[in-house]
Coordinates of C-alpha atoms and ligand atoms in Angstrom, one line a residue:
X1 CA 144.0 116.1 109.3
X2 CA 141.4 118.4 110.7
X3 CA 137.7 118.5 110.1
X4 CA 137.6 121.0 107.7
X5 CA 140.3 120.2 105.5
X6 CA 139.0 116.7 105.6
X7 CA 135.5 117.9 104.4
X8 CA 137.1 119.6 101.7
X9 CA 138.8 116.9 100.3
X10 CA 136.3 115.0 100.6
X11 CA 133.8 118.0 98.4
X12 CA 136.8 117.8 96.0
X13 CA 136.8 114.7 95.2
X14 CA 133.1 114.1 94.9
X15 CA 133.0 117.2 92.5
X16 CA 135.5 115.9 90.4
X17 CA 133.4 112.5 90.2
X18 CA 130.5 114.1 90.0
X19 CA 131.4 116.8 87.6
X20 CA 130.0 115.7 84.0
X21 CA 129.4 117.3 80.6
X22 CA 125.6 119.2 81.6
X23 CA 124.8 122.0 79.7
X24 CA 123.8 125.6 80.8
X25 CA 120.4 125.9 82.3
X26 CA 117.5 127.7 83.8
X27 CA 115.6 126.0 86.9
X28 CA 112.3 127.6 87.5
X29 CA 110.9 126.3 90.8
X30 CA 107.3 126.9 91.0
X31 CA 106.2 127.1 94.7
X32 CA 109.5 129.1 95.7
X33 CA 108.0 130.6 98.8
X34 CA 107.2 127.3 100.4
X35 CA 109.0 125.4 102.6
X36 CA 110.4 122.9 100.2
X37 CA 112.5 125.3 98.2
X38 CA 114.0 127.1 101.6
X39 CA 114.6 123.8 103.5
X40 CA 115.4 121.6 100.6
X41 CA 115.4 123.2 97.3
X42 CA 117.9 126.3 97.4
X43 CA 120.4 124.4 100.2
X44 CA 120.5 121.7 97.7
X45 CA 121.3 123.8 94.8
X46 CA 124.1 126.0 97.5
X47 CA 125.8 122.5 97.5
X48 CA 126.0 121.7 93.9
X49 CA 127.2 125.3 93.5
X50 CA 130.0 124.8 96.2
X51 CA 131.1 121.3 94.6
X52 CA 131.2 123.4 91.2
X53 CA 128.8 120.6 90.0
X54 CA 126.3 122.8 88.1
X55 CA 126.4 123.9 84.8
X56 CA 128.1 126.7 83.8
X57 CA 126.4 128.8 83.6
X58 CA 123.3 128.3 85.3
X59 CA 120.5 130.6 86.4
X60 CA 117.3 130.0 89.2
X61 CA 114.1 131.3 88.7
X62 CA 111.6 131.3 92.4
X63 CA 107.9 131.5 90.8
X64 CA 105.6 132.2 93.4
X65 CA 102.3 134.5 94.5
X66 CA 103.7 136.8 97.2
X67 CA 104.9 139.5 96.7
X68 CA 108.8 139.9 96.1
X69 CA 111.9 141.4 94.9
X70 CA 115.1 139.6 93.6
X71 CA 117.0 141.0 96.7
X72 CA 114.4 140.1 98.7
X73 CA 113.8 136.8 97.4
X74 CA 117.7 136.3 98.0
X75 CA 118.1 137.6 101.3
X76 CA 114.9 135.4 102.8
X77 CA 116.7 132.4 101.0
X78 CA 119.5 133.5 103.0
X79 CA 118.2 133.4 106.0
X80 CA 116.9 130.4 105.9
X81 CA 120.2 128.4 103.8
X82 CA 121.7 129.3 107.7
X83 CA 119.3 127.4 109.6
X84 CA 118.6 124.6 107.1
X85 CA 122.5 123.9 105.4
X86 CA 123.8 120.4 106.4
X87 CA 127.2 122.2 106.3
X88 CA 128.2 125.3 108.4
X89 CA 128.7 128.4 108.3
X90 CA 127.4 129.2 104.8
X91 CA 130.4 130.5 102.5
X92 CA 129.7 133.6 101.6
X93 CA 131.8 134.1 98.9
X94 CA 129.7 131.1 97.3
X95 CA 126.0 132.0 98.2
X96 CA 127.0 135.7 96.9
X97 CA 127.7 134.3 93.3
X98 CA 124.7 132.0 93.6
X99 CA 122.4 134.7 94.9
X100 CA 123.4 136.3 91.7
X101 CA 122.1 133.6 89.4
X102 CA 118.8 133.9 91.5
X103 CA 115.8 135.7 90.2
X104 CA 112.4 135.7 91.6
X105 CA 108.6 136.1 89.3
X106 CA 105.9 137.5 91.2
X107 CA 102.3 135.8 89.8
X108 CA 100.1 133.5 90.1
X109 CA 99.8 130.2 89.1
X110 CA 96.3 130.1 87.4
X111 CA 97.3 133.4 85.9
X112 CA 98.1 133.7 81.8
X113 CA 99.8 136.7 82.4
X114 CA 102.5 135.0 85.1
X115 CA 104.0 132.8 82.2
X116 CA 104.4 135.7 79.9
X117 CA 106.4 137.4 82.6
X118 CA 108.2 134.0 83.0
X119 CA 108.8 134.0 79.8
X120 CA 110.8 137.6 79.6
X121 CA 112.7 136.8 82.6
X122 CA 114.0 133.9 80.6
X123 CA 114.5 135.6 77.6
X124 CA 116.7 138.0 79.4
X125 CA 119.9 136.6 78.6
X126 CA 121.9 136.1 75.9
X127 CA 123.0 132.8 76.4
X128 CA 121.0 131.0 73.9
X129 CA 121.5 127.8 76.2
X130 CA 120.3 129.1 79.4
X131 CA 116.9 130.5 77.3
X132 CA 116.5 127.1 76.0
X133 CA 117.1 124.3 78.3
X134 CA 114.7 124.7 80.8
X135 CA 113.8 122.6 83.7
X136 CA 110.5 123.0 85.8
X137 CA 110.6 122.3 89.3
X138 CA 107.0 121.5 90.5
X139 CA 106.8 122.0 94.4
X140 CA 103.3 123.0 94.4
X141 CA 100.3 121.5 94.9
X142 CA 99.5 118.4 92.4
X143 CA 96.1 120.1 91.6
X144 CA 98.4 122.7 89.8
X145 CA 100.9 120.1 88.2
X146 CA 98.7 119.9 85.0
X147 CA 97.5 123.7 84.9
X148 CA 101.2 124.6 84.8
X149 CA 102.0 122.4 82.2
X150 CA 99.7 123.8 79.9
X151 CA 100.4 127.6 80.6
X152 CA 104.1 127.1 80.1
X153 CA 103.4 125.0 77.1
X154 CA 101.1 128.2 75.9
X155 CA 104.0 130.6 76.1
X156 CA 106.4 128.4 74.3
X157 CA 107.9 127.4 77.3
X158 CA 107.0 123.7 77.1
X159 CA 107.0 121.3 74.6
X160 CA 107.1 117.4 74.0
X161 CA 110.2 116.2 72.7
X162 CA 111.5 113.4 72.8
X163 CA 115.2 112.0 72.9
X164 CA 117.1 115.0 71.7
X165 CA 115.9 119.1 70.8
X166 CA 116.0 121.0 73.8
X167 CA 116.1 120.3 77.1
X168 CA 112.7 121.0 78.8
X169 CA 111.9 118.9 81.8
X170 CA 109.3 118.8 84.6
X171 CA 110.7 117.8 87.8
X172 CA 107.5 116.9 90.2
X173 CA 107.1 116.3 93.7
X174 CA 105.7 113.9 95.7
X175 CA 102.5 113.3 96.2
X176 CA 101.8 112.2 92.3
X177 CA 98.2 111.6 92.4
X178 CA 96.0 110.2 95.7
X179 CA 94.7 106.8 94.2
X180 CA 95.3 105.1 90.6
X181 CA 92.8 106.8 88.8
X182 CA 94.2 110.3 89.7
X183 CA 97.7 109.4 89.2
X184 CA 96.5 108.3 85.8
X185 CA 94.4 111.4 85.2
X186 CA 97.8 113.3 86.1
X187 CA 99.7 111.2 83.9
X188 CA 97.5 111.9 81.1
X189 CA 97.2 115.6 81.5
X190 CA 101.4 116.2 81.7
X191 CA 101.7 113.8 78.4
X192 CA 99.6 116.4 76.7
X193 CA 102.6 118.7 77.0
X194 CA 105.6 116.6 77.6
X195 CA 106.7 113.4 76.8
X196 CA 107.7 110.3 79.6
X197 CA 111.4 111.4 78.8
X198 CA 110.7 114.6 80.1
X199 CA 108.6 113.6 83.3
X200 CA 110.7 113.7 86.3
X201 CA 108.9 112.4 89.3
X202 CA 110.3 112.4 92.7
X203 CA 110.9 109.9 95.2
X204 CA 113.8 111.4 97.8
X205 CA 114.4 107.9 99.2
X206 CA 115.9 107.1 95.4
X207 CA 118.2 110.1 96.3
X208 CA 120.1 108.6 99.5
X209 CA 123.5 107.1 99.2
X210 CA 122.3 104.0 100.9
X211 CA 118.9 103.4 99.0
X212 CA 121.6 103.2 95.7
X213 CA 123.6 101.3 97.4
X214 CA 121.4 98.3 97.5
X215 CA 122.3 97.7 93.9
X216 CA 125.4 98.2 94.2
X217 CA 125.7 95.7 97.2
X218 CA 124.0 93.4 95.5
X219 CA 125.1 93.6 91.9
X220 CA 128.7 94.5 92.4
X221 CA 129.5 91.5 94.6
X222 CA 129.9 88.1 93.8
X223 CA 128.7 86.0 97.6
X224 CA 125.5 87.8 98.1
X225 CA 123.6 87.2 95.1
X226 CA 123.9 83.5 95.3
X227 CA 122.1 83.5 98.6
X228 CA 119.5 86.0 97.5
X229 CA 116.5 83.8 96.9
X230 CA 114.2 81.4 98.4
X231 CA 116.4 78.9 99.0
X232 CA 118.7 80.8 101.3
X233 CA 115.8 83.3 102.7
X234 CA 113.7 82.7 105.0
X235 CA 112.4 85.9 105.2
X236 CA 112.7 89.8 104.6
X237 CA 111.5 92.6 107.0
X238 CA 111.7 96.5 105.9
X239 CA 110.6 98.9 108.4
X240 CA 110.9 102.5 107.8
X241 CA 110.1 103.8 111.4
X242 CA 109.3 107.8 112.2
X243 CA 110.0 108.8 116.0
X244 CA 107.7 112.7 114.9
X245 CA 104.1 112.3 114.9
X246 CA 102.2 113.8 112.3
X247 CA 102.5 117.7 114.2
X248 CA 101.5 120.3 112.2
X249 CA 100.4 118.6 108.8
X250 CA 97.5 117.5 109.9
X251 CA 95.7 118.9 107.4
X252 CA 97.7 117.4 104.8
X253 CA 98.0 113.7 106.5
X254 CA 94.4 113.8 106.9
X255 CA 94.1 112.9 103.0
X256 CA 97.0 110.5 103.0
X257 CA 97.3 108.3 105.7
X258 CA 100.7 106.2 106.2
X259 CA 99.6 104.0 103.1
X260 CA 100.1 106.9 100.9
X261 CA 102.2 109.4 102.7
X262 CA 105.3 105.9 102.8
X263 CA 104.2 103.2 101.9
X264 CA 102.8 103.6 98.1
X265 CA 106.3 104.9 97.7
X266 CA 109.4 105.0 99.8
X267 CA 108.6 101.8 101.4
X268 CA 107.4 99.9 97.7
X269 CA 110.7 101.8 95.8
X270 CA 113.1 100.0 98.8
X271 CA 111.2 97.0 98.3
X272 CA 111.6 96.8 94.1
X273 CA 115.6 98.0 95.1
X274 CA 115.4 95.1 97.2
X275 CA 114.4 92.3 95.2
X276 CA 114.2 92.9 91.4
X277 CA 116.1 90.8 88.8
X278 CA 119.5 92.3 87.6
X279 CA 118.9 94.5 85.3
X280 CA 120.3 94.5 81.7
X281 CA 122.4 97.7 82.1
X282 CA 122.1 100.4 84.7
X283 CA 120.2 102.5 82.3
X284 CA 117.2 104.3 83.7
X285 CA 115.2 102.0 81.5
X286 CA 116.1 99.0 82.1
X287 CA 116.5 99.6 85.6
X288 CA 113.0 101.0 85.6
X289 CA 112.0 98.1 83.8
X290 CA 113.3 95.5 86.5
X291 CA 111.3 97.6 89.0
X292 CA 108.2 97.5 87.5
X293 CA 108.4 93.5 86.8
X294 CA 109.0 93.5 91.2
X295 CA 105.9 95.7 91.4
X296 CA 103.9 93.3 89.0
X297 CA 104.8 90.4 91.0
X298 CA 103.1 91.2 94.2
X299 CA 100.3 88.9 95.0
X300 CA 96.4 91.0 95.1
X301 CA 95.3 90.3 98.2
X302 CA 91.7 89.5 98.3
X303 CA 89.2 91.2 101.0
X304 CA 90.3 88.5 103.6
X305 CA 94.2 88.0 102.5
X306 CA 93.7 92.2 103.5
X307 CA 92.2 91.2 107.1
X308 CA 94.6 88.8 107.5
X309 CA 98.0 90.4 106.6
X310 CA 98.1 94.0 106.6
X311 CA 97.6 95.8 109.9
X312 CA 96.7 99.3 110.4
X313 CA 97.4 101.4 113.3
X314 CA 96.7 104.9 115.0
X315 CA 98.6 106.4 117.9
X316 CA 97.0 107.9 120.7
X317 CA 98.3 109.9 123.7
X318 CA 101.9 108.7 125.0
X319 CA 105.6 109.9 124.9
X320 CA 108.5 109.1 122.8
X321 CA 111.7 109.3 124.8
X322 CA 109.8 111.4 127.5
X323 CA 108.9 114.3 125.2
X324 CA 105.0 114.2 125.5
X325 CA 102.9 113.3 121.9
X326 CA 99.1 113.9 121.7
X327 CA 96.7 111.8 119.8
X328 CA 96.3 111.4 116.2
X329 CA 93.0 112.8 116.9
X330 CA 94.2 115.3 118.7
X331 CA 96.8 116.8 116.4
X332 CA 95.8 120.0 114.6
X333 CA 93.7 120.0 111.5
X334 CA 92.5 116.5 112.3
X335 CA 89.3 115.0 112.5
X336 CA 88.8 114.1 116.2
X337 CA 87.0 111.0 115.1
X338 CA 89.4 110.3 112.1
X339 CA 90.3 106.8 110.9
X340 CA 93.5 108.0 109.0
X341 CA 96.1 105.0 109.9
X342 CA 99.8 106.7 111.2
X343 CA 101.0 103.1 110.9
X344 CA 100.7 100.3 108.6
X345 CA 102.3 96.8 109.2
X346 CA 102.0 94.5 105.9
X347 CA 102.9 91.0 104.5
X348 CA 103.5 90.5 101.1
X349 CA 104.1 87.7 98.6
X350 CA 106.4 88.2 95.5
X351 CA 105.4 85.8 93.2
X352 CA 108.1 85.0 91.4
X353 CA 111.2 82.4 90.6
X354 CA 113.5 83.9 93.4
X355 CA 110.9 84.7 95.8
X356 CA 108.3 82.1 95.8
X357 CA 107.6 81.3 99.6
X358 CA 109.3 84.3 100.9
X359 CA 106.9 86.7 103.1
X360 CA 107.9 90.4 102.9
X361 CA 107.0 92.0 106.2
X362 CA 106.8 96.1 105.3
X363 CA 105.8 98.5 108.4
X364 CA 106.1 102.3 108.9
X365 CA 104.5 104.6 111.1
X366 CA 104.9 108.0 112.8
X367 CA 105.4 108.2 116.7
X368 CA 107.7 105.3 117.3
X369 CA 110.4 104.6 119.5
X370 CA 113.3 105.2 116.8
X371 CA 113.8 107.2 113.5
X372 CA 115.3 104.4 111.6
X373 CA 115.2 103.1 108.0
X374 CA 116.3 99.3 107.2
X375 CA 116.2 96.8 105.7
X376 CA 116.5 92.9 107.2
X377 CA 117.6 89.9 105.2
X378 CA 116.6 87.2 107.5
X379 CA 118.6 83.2 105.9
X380 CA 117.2 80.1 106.6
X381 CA 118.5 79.1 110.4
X382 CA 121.4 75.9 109.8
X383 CA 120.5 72.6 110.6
X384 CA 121.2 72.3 114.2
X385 CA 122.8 69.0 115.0
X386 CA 127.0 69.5 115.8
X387 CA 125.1 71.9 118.6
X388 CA 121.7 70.6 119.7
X389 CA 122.9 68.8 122.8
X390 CA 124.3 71.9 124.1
X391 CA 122.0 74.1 126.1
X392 CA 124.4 77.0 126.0
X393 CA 124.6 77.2 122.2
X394 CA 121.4 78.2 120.6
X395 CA 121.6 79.0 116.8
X396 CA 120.7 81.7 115.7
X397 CA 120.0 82.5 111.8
X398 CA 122.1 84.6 109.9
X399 CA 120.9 87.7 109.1
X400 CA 122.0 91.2 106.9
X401 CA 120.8 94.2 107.8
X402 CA 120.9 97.3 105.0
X403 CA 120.9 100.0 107.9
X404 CA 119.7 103.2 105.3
X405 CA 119.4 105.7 108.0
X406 CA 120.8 106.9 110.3
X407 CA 124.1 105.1 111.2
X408 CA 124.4 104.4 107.8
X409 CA 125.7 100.9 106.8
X410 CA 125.6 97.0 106.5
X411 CA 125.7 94.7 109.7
X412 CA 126.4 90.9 109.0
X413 CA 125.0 88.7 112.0
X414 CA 126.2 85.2 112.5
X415 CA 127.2 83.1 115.5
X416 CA 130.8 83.1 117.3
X417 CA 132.4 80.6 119.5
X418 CA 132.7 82.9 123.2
X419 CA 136.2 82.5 124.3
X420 CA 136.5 79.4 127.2
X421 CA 136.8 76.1 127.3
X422 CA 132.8 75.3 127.4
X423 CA 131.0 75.3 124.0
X424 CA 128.8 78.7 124.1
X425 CA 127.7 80.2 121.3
X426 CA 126.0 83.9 120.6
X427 CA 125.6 86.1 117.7
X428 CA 128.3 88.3 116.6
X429 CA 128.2 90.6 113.8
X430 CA 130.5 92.1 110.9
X431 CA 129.7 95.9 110.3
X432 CA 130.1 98.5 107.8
X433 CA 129.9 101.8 108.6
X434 CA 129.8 104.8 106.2
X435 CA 131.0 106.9 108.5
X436 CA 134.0 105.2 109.4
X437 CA 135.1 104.1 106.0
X438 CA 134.1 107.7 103.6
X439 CA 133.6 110.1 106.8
X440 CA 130.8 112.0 108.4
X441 CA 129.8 113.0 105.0
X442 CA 126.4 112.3 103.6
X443 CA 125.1 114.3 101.2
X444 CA 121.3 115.4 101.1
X445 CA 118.9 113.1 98.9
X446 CA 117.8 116.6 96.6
X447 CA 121.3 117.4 95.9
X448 CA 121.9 114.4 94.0
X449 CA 118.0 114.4 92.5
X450 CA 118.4 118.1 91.0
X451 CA 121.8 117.0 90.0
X452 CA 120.4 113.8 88.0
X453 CA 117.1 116.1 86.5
X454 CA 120.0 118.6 85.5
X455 CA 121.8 116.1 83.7
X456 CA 119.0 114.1 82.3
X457 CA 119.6 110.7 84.3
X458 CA 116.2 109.3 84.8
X459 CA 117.8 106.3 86.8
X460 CA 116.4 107.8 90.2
X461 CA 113.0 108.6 89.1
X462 CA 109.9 107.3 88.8
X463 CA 108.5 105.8 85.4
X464 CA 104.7 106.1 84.9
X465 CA 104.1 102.9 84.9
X466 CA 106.0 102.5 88.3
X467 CA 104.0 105.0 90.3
X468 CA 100.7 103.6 88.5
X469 CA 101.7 99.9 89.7
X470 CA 102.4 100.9 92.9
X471 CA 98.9 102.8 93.4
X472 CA 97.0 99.7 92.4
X473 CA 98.6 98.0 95.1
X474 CA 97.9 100.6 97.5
X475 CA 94.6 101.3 96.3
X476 CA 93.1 97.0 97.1
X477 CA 93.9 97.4 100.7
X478 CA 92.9 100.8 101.3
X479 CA 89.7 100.1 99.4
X480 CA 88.9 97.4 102.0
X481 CA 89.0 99.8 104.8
X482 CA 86.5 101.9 103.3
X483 CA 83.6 102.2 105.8
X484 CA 85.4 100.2 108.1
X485 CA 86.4 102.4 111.5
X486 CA 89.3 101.7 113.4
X487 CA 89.1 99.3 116.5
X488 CA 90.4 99.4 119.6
X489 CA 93.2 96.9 118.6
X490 CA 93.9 99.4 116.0
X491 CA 95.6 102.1 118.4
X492 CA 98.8 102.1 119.7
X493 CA 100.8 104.5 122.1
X494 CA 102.8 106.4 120.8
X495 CA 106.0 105.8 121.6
X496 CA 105.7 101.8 120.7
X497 CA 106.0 99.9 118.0
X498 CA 102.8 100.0 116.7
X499 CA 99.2 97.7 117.6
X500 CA 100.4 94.6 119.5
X501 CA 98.5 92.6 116.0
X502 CA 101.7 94.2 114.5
X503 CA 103.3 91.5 116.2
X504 CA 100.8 88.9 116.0
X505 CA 101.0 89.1 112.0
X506 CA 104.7 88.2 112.7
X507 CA 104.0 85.6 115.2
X508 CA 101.6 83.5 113.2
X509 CA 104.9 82.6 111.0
X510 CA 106.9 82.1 113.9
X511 CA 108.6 85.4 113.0
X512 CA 109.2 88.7 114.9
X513 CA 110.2 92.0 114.2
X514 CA 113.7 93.1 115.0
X515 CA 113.7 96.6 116.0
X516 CA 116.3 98.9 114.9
X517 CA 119.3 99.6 117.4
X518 CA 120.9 102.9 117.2
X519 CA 124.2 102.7 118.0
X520 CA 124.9 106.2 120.4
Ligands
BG6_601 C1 108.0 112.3 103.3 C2 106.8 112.1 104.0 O1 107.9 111.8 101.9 O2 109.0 111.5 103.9 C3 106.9 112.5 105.5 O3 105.7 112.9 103.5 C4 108.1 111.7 106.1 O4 105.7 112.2 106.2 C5 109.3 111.8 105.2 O5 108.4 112.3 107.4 C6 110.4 110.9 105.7 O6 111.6 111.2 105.0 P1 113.0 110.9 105.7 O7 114.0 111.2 104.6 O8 113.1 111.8 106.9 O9 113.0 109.4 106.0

């Protein structure tokens, strides 16, 4: 079979899977001139529409300051669906009827005025569906989140309702608030207009296959579960590793800092996938629910638990596979005596039943060796007696690493006899691949996020009480670090893994990190 016909099979059958009973709609994106909606937004949509997975029928609506027509919104959209679809070339036949169903309002967000033109275009149909179910897509800044919420709410656009009535749903984007008390202050101004049903908040690592797959590996199997606990583990590593340095969002990273930019989020949400109870069902609540118990089991770390077990780092000058990297503080828009951590290295306690004696090591950072998200299940090492005597046959523990991205898959490590008539040992492993066993087909984390918003399938995004638990833990340690400059220690070059005390939080437990290897 060749590639093509493969690929189509392969979009056939997931649009047959993925095709459900969703109801007409209208999908206004606010913030449709920005990069989101070209890079992510609009070739995420282009996909559903060439799966036949959106509603029929359906229409998109860009809100956004500059100054626009519909045929120019389309053909800049266009443009830029060539450069940034994961499949090539763009079917024209497709993108012409989805350009059709695309519409573009010229205003301003702060403006009264904008809504009411919102409002018309909306209104401009007479499919009663597609002028009622409406779902907001919030790619702006958060400052804005609540101020459009209100002005759509003004017009009639927006109101709370919960389980049943319309659809009308706010989709928003990460970053949802910059501490606990302005995720909260968010939080309450959206509720004014909208009830938690309604709230949609992004996380894009709950949109890749592999991040949902953790469930399913662990819930739909019956060996793993049994040795998922303290008994069996000795202990867990997650590292979500960046090889780009911070480049041209300075300005932006500047307020966030790794904490808040992966960790408060992508890094926390693997972490809850990770190790939370089973849930009841696989509804978003009580999946939500299971999540939130993780997140409520982390130990505060006092002041000196902080010193001790969480690491911060900076990178300075260096090269990552030979391609030159300036400082942090050199980076546009950044301070050149900034303190804003591009790495952070962590231990956590879950204290719980299962987990009880377990360290979580978490670390993430920008300007490292390898882009690579995993996760590593590291068992208890076997007694070693049968193979003590032998200096050729060192144990090593069993481990299972989640491999999220890329070379998507699961890679089971345990020891193997080598072939001869002496008694050596080494590690072997037992891989899955995605690739080999569904094909080079992954589809992009937004496609299946604006398919789940669409559908109203809450499963994949974050509750309130989620985002608010994971601030508070984010909040203790960077609190401690308030007034508290980086040391030398602190930096690292980039193009390694992070400050060497990276290591030497590992090393205290007799642990180490194992890197990701990309296969080639
Ligand atoms: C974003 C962060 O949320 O996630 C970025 O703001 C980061 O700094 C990105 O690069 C990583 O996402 P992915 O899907 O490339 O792992």
């Amino acid at each position: 079979m060749n590639e093509s016909s493969h690929l189509d099979e392969l979009l056939a059958s997931r649009a047959s899977s993925s095709r459900r009973q969703i109801e007409p709609c209208t999908v206004v994106i606010f913030g449709a001139s920005g990069d989101l909606t070209a890079r992510k937004l609009i070739p995420a949509l282009y996909h559903l529409a060439l799966e036949k997975a959106l509603p029929t029928p359906y229409r998109i609506v860009g809100f956004a300051r500059r100054e626009k027509t519909d045929e120019s919104f389309r053909a800049e959209l266009r443009e830029a669906l060539g450069k940034f679809s994961r499949t090539q070339p763009v079917n024209d036949a497709i993108w012409n009827a989805f350009a059709s169903n695309l519409h573009y309002c010229q205003a301003d967000i702060s403006d009264a005025e904008g809504y009411r033109k919102l409002k018309a275009i909306v209104e401009s149909t007479d499919n009663e569906k597609l002028r009622s179910n409406l779902l907001f897509y919030l790619a702006t800044n958060p400052s804005q989140f609540g101020e459009i919420a209100t002005h759509l709410h003004e017009v009639g656009l927006l109101e709370k309702c919960e389980n049943g009535g319309t659809m009308k749903r706010l989709v928003v984007e990460k970053p949802f608030g910059h501490d606990l008390p302005s995720a909260q202050e968010l939080n309450a101004e959206l509720i004014q207009h909208a009830h938690e049903s309604q709230i949609f908040r992004i996380d894009h690592y709950l949109g890749k296959e592999t991040v949902q797959n953790i469930l399913t590996f662990r819930f739909s199997n019956g060996i793993f579960e049994h040795l998922w606990n303290r008994d069996s583990v000795d202990h867990v590593q997650i590292t979500v590793a960046e090889k780009l340095g911070v480049g041209s969002r300075g300005g932006y990273y500047e307020e966030s800092g790794a904490m808040r930019d992966m960790l408060q989020n992508h890094v926390l949400q693997v972490l809850s996938l990770i190790a939370m109870e089973p849930p009841v069902s696989l509804e978003a609540e009580n999946v939500r629910d299971e999540k939130v118990k993780l997140l409520k089991s982390i130990r505060p770390m006092t002041p000196a638990d902080i010193l001790q077990n969480v690491v911060r780092g900076q990178y300075f000058a260096g090269d990552v596979d030979g391609d030159p990297r300036p400082a942090y503080r050199s980076e546009p828009k950044v301070n050149p005596k900034s303190n804003v951590e591009t790495f952070v290295a962590m231990k956590l306690w879950v204290d719980n039943w299962r987990w009880s004696g377990v360290p979580f090591y978490l670390r993430t950072g920008k300007n490292l060796p390898v882009s690579a998200s995993e996760v590593r299940i590291q068992f208890k090492p076997a007694p070693n007696i049968l193979f003590a005597a032998n200096k050729n046959a060192q144990l090593d523990p069993n481990s299972l690493t989640l491999r999220l991205q890329p070379n998507e898959g699961i890679a089971l490590r345990f020891n193997g006899k080598v072939p001869g008539a002496a008694m050596e040992l080494r590690p072997v492993r037992m891989q899955f691949s995605y690739d080999t066993e569904f094909g080079a087909y992954t589809p992009e984390a937004y496609e299946r996020l604006l398919l789940e918003a669409i559908a109203g399938n809450a499963t994949l995004f974050i509750r309130r009480d989620e985002v608010e638990t994971a601030w508070g833990i984010v909040d203790s340690i960077r609190n401690a670090w308030t007034d508290k400059p980086l040391t030398n220690r602190e930096f690292y070059l980039a193009g390694t893994w992070g400050p060497t005390a990276a290591d030497d939080l590992l090393a205290a437990d007799g642990h180490e990190w194992k890197h990701p290897q990309l296969q080639k």
